Short mmCIF file of C-alpha atoms in Angstrom, two decimals:
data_model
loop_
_atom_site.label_atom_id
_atom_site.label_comp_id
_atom_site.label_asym_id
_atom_site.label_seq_id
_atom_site.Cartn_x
_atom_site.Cartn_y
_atom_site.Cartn_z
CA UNK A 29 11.99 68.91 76.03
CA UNK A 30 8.64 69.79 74.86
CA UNK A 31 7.12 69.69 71.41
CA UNK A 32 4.41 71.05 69.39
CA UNK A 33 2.96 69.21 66.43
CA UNK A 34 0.93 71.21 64.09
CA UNK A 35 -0.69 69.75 61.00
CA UNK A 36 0.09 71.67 57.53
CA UNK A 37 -2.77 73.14 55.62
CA UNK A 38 -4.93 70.93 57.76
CA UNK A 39 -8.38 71.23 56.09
CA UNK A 40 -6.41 70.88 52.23
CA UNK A 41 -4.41 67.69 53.52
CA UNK A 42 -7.85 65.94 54.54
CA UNK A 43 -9.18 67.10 51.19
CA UNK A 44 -5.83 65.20 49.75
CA UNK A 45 -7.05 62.25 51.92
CA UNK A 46 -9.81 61.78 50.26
CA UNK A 47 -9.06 63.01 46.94
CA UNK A 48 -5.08 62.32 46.25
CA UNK A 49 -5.70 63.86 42.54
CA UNK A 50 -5.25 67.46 44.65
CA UNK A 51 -1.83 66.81 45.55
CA UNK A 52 0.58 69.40 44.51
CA UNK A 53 -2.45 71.78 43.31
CA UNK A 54 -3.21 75.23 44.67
CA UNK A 55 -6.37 73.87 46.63
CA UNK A 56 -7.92 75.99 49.53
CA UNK A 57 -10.92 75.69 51.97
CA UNK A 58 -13.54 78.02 51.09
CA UNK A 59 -16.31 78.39 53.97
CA UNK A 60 -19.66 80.12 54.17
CA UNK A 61 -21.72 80.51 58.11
CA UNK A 62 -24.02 77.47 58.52
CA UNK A 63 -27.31 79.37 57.54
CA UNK A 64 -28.81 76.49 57.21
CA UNK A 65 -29.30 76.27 61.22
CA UNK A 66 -32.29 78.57 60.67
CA UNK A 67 -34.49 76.56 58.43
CA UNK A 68 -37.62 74.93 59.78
CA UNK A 69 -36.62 71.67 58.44
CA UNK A 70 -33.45 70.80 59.56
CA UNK A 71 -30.78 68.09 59.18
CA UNK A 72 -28.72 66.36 62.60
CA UNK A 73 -26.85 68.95 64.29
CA UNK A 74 -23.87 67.80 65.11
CA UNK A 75 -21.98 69.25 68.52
CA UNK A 76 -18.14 68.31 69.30
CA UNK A 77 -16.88 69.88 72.23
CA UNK A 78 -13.22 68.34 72.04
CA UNK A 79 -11.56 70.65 69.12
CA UNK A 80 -11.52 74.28 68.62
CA UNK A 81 -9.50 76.72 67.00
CA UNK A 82 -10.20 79.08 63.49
CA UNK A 83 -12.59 78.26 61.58
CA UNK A 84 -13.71 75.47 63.90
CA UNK A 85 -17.44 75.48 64.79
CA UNK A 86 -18.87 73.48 68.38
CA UNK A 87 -22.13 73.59 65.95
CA UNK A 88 -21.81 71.84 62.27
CA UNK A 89 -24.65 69.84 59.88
CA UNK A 90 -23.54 66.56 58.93
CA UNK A 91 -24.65 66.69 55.36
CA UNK A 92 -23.86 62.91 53.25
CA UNK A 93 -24.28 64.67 49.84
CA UNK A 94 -21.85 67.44 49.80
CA UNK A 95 -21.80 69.84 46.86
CA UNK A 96 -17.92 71.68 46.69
CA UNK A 97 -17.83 72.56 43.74
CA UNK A 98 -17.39 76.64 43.42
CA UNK A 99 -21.18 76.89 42.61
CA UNK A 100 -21.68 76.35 46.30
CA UNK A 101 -20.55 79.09 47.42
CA UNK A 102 -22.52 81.92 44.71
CA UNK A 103 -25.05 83.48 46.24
CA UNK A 104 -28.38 84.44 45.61
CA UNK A 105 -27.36 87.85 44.19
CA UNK A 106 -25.27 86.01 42.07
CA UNK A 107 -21.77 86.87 43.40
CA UNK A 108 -18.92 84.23 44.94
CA UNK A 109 -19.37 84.38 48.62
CA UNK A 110 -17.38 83.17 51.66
CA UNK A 111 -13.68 82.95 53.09
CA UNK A 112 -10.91 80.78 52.63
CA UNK A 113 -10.46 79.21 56.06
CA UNK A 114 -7.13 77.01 54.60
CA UNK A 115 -5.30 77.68 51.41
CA UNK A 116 -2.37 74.63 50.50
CA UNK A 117 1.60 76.13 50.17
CA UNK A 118 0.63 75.48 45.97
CA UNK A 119 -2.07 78.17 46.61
CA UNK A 120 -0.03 80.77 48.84
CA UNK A 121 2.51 80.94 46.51
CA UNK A 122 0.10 83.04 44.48
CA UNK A 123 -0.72 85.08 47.51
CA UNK A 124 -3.80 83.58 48.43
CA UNK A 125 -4.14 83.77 52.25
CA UNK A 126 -6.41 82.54 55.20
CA UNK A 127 -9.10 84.20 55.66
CA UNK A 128 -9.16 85.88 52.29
CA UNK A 129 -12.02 86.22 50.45
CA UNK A 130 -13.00 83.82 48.06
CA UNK A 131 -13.62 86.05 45.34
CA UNK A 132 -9.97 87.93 46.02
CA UNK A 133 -8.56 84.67 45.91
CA UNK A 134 -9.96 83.81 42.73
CA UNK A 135 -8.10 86.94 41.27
CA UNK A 136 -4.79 86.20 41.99
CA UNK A 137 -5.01 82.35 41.02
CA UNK A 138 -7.51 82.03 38.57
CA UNK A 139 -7.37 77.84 38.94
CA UNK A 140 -7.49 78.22 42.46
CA UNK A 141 -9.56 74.44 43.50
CA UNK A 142 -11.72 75.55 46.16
CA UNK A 143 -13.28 72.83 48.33
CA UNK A 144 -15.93 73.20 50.59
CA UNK A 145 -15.58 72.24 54.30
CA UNK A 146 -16.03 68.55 55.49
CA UNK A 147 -15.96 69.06 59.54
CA UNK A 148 -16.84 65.71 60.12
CA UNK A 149 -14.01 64.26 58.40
CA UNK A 150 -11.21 66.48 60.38
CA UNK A 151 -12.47 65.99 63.38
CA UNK A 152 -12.18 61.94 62.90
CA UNK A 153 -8.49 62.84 61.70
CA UNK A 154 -8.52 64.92 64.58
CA UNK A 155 -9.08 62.04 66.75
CA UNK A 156 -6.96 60.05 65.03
CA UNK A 157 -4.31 61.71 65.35
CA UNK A 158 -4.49 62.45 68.99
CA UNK A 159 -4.69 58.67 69.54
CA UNK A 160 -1.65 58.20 67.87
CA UNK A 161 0.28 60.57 69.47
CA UNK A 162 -1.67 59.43 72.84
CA UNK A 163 0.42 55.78 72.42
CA UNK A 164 3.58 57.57 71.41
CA UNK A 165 4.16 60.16 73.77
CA UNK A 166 3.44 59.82 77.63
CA UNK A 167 1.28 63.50 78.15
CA UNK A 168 -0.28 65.14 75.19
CA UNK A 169 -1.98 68.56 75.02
CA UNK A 170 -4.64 68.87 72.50
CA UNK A 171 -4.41 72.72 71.64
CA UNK A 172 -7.02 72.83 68.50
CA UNK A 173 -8.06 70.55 66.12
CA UNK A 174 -4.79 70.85 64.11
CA UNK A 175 -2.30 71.59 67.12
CA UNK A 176 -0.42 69.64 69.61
CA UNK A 177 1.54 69.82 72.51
CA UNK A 178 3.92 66.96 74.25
CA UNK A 179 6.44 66.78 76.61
CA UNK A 180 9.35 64.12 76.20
CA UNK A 181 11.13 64.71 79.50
CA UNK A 182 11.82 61.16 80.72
CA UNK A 183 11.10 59.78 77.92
CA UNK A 184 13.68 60.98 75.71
CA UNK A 185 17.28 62.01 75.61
CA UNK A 186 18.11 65.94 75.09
CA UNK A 187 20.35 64.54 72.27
CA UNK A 188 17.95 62.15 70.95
CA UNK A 189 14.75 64.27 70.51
CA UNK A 190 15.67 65.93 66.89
CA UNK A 191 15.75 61.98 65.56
CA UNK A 192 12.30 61.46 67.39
CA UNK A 193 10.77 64.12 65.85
CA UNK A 194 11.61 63.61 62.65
CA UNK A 195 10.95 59.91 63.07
CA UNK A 196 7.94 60.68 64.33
CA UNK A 197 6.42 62.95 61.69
CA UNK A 198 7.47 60.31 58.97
CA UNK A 199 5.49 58.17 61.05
CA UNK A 200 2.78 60.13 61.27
CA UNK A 201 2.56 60.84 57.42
CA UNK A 202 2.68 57.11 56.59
CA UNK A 203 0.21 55.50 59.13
CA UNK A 204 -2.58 58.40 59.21
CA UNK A 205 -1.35 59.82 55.63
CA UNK A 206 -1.00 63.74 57.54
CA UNK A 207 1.71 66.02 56.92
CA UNK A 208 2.71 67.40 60.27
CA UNK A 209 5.74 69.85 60.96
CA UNK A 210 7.30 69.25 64.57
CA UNK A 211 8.86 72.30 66.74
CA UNK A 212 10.69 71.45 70.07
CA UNK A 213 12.57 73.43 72.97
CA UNK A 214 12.53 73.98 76.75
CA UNK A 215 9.62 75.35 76.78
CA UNK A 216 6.14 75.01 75.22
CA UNK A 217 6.19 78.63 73.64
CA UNK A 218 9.41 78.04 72.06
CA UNK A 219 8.52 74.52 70.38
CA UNK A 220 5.51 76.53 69.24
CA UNK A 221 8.01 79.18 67.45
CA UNK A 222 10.11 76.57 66.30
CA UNK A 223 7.71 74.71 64.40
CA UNK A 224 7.14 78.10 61.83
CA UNK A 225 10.50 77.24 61.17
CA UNK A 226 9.76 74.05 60.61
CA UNK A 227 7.05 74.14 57.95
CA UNK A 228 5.87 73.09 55.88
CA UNK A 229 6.27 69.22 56.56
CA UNK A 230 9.84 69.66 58.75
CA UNK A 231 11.14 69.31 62.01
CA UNK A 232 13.20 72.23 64.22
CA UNK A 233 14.93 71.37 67.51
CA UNK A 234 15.86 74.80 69.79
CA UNK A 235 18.26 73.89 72.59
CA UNK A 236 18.40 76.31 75.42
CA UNK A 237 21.75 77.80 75.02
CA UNK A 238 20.37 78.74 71.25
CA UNK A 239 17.23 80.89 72.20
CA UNK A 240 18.39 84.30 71.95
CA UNK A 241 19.96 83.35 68.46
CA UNK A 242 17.41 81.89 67.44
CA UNK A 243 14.66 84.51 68.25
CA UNK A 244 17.07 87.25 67.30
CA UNK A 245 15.51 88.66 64.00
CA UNK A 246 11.77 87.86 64.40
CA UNK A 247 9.60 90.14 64.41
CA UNK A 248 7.64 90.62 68.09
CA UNK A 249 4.35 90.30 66.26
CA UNK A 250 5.26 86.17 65.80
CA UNK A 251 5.30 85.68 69.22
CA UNK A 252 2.25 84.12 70.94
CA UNK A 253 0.31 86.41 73.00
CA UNK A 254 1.70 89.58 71.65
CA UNK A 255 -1.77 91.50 70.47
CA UNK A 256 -2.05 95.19 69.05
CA UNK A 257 -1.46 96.86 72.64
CA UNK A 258 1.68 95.07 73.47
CA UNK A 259 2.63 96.09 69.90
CA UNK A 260 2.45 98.91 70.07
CA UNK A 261 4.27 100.05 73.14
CA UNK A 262 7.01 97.68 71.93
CA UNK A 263 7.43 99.55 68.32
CA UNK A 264 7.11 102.54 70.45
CA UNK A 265 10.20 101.69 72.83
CA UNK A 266 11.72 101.10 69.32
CA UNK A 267 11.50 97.28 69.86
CA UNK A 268 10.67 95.20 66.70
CA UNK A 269 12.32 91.90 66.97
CA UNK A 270 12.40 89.36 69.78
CA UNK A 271 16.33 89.64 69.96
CA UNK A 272 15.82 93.37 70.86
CA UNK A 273 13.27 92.75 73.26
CA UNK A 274 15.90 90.68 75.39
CA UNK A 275 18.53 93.05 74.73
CA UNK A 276 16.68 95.76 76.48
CA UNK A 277 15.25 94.09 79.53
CA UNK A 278 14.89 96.72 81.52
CA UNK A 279 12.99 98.61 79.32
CA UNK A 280 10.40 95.77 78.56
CA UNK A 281 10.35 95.47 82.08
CA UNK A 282 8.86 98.78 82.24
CA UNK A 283 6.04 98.25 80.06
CA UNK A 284 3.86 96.50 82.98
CA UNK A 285 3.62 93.17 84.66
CA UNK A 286 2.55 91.52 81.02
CA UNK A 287 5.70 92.96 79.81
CA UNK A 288 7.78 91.15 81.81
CA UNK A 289 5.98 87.89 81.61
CA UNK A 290 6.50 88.26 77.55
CA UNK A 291 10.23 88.43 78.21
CA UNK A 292 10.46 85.61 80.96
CA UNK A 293 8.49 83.36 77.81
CA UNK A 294 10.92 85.15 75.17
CA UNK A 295 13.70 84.11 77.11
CA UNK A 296 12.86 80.10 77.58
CA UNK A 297 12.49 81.31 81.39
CA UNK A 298 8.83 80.43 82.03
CA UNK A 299 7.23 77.53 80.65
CA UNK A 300 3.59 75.99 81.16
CA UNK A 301 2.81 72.06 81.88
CA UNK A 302 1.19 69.99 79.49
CA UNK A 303 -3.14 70.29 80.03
CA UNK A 304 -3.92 67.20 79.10
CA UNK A 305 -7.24 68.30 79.98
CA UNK A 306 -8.25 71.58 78.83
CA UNK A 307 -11.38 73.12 80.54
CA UNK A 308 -13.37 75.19 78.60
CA UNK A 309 -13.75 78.73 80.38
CA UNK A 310 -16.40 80.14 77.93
CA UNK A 311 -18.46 79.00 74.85
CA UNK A 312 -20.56 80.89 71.83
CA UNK A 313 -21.95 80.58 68.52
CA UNK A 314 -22.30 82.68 66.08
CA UNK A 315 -23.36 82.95 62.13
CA UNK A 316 -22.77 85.61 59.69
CA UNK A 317 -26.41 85.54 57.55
CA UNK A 318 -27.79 87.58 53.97
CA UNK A 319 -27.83 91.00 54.87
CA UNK A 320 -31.60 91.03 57.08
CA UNK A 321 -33.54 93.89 57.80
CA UNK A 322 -36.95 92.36 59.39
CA UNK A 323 -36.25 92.76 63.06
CA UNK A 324 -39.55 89.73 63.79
CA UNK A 325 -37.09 87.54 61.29
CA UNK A 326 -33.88 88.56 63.32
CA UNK A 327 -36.13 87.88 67.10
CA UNK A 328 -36.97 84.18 65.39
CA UNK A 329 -33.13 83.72 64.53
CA UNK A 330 -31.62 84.17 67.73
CA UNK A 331 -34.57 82.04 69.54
CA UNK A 332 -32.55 79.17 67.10
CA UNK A 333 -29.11 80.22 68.37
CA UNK A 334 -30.40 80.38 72.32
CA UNK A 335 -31.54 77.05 71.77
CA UNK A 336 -28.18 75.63 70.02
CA UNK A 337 -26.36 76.97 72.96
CA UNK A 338 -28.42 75.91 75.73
CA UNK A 339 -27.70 72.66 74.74
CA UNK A 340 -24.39 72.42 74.55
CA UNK A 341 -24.14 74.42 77.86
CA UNK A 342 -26.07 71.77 79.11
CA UNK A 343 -24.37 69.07 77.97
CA UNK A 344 -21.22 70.88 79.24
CA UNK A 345 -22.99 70.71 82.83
CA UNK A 346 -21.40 74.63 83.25
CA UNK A 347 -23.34 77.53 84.94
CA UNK A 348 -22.35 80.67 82.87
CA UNK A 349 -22.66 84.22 84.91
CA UNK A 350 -21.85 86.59 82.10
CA UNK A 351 -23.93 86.82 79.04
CA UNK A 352 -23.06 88.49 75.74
CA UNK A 353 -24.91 89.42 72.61
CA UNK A 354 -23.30 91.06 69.61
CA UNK A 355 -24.46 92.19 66.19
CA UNK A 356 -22.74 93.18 63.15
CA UNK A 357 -24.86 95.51 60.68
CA UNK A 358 -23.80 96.33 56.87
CA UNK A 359 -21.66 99.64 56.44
CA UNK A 360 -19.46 98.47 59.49
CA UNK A 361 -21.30 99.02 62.09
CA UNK A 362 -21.24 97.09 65.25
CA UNK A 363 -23.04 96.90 68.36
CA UNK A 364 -23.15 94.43 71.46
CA UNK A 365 -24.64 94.12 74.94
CA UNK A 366 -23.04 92.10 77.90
CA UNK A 367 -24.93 91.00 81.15
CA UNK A 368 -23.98 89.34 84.26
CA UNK A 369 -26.45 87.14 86.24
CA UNK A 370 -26.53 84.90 88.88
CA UNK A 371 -29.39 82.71 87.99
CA UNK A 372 -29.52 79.01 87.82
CA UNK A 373 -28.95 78.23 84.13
CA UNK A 374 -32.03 76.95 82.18
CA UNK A 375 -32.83 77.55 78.81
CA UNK A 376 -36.43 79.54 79.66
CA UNK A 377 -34.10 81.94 81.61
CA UNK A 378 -31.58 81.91 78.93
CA UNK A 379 -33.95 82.62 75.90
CA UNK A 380 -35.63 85.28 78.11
CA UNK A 381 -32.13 87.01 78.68
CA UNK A 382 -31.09 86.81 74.89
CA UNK A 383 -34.43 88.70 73.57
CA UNK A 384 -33.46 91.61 76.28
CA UNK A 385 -30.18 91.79 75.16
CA UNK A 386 -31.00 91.71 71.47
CA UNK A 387 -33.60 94.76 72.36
CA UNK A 388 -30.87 96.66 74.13
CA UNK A 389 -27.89 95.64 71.38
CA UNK A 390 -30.11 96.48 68.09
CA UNK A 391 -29.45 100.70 68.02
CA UNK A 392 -29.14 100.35 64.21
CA UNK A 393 -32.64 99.16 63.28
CA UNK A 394 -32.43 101.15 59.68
CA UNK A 395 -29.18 98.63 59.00
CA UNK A 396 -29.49 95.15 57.57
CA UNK A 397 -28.01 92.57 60.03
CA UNK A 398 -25.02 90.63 58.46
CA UNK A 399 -23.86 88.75 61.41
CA UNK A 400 -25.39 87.38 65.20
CA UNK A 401 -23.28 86.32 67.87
CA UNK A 402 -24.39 84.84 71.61
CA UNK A 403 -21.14 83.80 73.83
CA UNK A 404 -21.09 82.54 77.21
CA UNK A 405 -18.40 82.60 80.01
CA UNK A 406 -17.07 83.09 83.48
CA UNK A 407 -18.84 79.79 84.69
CA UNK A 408 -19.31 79.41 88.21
CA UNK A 409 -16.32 77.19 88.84
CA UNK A 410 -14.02 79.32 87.43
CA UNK A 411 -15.34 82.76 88.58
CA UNK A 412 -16.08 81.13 92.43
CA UNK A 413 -19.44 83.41 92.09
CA UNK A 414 -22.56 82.22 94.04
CA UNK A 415 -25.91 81.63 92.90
CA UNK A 416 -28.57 83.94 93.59
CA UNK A 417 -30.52 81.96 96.37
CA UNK A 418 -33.97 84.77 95.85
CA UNK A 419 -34.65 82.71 92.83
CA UNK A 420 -33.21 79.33 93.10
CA UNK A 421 -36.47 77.46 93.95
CA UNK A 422 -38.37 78.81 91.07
CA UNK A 423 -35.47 78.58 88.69
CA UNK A 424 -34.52 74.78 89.88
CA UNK A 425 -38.41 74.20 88.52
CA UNK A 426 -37.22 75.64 85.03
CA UNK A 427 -33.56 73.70 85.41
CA UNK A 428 -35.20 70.66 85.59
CA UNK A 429 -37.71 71.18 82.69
CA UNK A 430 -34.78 71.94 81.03
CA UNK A 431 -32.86 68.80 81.94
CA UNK A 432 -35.48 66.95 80.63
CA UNK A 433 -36.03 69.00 77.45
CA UNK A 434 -32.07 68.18 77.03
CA UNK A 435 -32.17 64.11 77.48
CA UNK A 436 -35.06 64.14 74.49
CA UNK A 437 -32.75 66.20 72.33
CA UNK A 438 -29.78 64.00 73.31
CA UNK A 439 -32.06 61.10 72.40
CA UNK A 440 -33.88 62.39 69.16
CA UNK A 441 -32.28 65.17 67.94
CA UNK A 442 -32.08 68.77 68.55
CA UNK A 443 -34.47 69.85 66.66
CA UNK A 444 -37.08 67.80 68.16
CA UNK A 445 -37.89 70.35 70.73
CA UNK A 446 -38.42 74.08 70.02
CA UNK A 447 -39.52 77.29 71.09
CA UNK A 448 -43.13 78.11 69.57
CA UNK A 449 -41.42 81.32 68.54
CA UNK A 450 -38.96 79.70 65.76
CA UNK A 451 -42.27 78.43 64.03
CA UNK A 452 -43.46 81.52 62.75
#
């Protein structure tokens, strides 16, 4: 059997943690882009490579005095700014939402407690709890920093695993004080869609032989992997629910080689081991900023963000081939530019690359900027591409500046090196 372990309202049950005067209160997570990144005088920027998932930055400050309070988050025009990234069960009762804007929020549950983020404190609970589970269960998958995967074949009895699960979340809730809910079945994709049954703080077993009624009246849009194309030939083939979709196999079967892999996970057919450890195939950053217009401004800002990424692809020790730049303007507009190279990664080459493709991606220059986003991916061990040998003896110069350029970062900071450029 295989379970997943997801913590409830993660970011409002480490506020609870630390403040248990929040328990049973609508509280949510209210989170504004780390603009502080682009001031000259910075604070330690912290990097954590281990957890991902929504809301979940590699890049965060580490700031001692926290103000989050609701003040925090008005802006200097005055108005409430930011998203919820968590909202507690007390909250969505109201119809407050992830993701949901703060001020929309605010509406429908006027003594909504809004806390700002603490990213240093989840990811030690993070840690925590992956420890624990680490000396309770022989392979664990960390999936994000609030998700889990384990597999108990071997260790458990079929007929004992709904006691161990329940055991275990009680556990879990006393020693690290979390509320987790616990989802298991045959395969990893099921435990995942048991545990919505599960929450909030509960435990669902699915045996095999209760799959199809089990899935039988959720909708298709529940199920993992199912985005707005497979959707939509689904609804289309007059498939809504996961029972219908293994009622008409044949049909699904249709749909495309992705179609039928749905159905062989719907099913409890196919089933992935645990990763106990994940590699990372591609990494970014990305921060949405007060609507900007000067372009010499918007050049200085993505120098910063070049410079935040170089690092942590260098502390990764990956060689990314395809390069991406995106923008986001005010009125809705978007525009983006992607690039694949060969180089030898160094940051020189990588800063170089970024200006081009912010030339090439900026086609709005009468729009205010809102948001900037660099992302990184198809690294060299993963793609089996080979490096362009033309330029490897000048760029394995630049590599090694860069090296050393990353050891005084590790050792003093990152913001103890920059580009002349993010000085102006």
């Amino acid at each position: 059997m295989k379970i997943h372990i997801d913590i409830d309202s993660f970011f409002v049950s480490a506020a609870r943690i630390v403040d248990p005067s929040l328990e049973g209160k609508p509280v949510a997570i209210g989170g504004r882009s780390d603009t502080k990144i682009f001031e000259h005088d910075t604070a330690s920027q912290m990097v954590d490579f281990q957890n991902s998932g929504s809301f979940v930055p590699t890049f965060y400050k580490a700031y001692e005095d926290r103000d989050d309070e609701l003040s925090s988050f008005i802006g200097s025009d005055g108005r409430i700014q930011g998203i919820l990234t968590t909202a507690s069960y007390e909250a969505r009762a109201y119809g407050v939402k992830t993701a949901m804007r703060i001020v929309d929020a605010l509406q429908l549950c006027p003594h909504l407690i809004i806390k700002a983020p603490n990213m240093l404190l989840y990811q030690k609970l993070s840690h925590e709890l992956h420890d624990f589970l680490s000396m309770n269960i022989p392979l664990v998958e960390q999936a994000s920093i609030d998700e889990f995967y384990g597999d108990l074949g071997g260790w458990i009895e079929d007929e004992d695993v709904l006691e161990f699960i329940d055991i275990l979340r009680h556990r879990i809730k006393k020693e690290l004080q979390l509320p987790v809910s616990i989802g298991a079945g045959p395969t990893k994709y099921i435990a995942k869609l048991a545990t919505n049954f599960a929450k909030p703080f509960g435990s669902k077993l699915v045996r095999r032989e209760e799959i199809q009624a089990f899935v039988s009246d959720i909708p298709v849009t529940e199920f993992p992997g199912v985005g707005r194309s497979m959707r939509r030939k689904l609804h289309e083939s007059a498939i809504y629910t996961l029972g219908e979709l293994l009622q008409r196999k044949e049909r699904v079967f249709a749909l495309g080689p992705y179609a039928k892999d749905l159905y062989r996970r719907v099913s409890g057919e196919k089933d992935e081991p645990i990763n106990t450890h994940r590699r990372r195939k591609s990494i970014g950053i990305s921060r949405t900023i007060d609507p900007l217009y000067d372009r010499v401004e918007l050049l200085r800002r993505v120098h910063v963000l070049t410079r935040h990424l170089s690092f942590a692809i260098l502390k990764l020790g990956v060689m990314p081939t395809t390069y991406h730049l995106s923008l986001r303007y005010e009125m809705g507009k978007k525009s983006h530019v992607s690039v694949s190279s060969t180089r030898l990664f160094s940051e020189s080459f990588f800063d170089r690359l970024c200006v081009q493709m912010l030339h090439k991606a900026d086609v709005y220059k009468r729009l205010q900027v809102i948001r900037i986003s660099i992302h990184c991916g198809s690294f060299t061990r993963e793609s089996k591409k080979e490096l362009d040998l033309t330029t490897f003896e000048e760029d394995m110069k630049k590599r090694k500046l860069s090296e050393s350029v990353h050891k005084a970062r590790q050792k003093y900071g990152l913001g103890i090196l920059k580009w002349g450029s993010e000085m102006q």
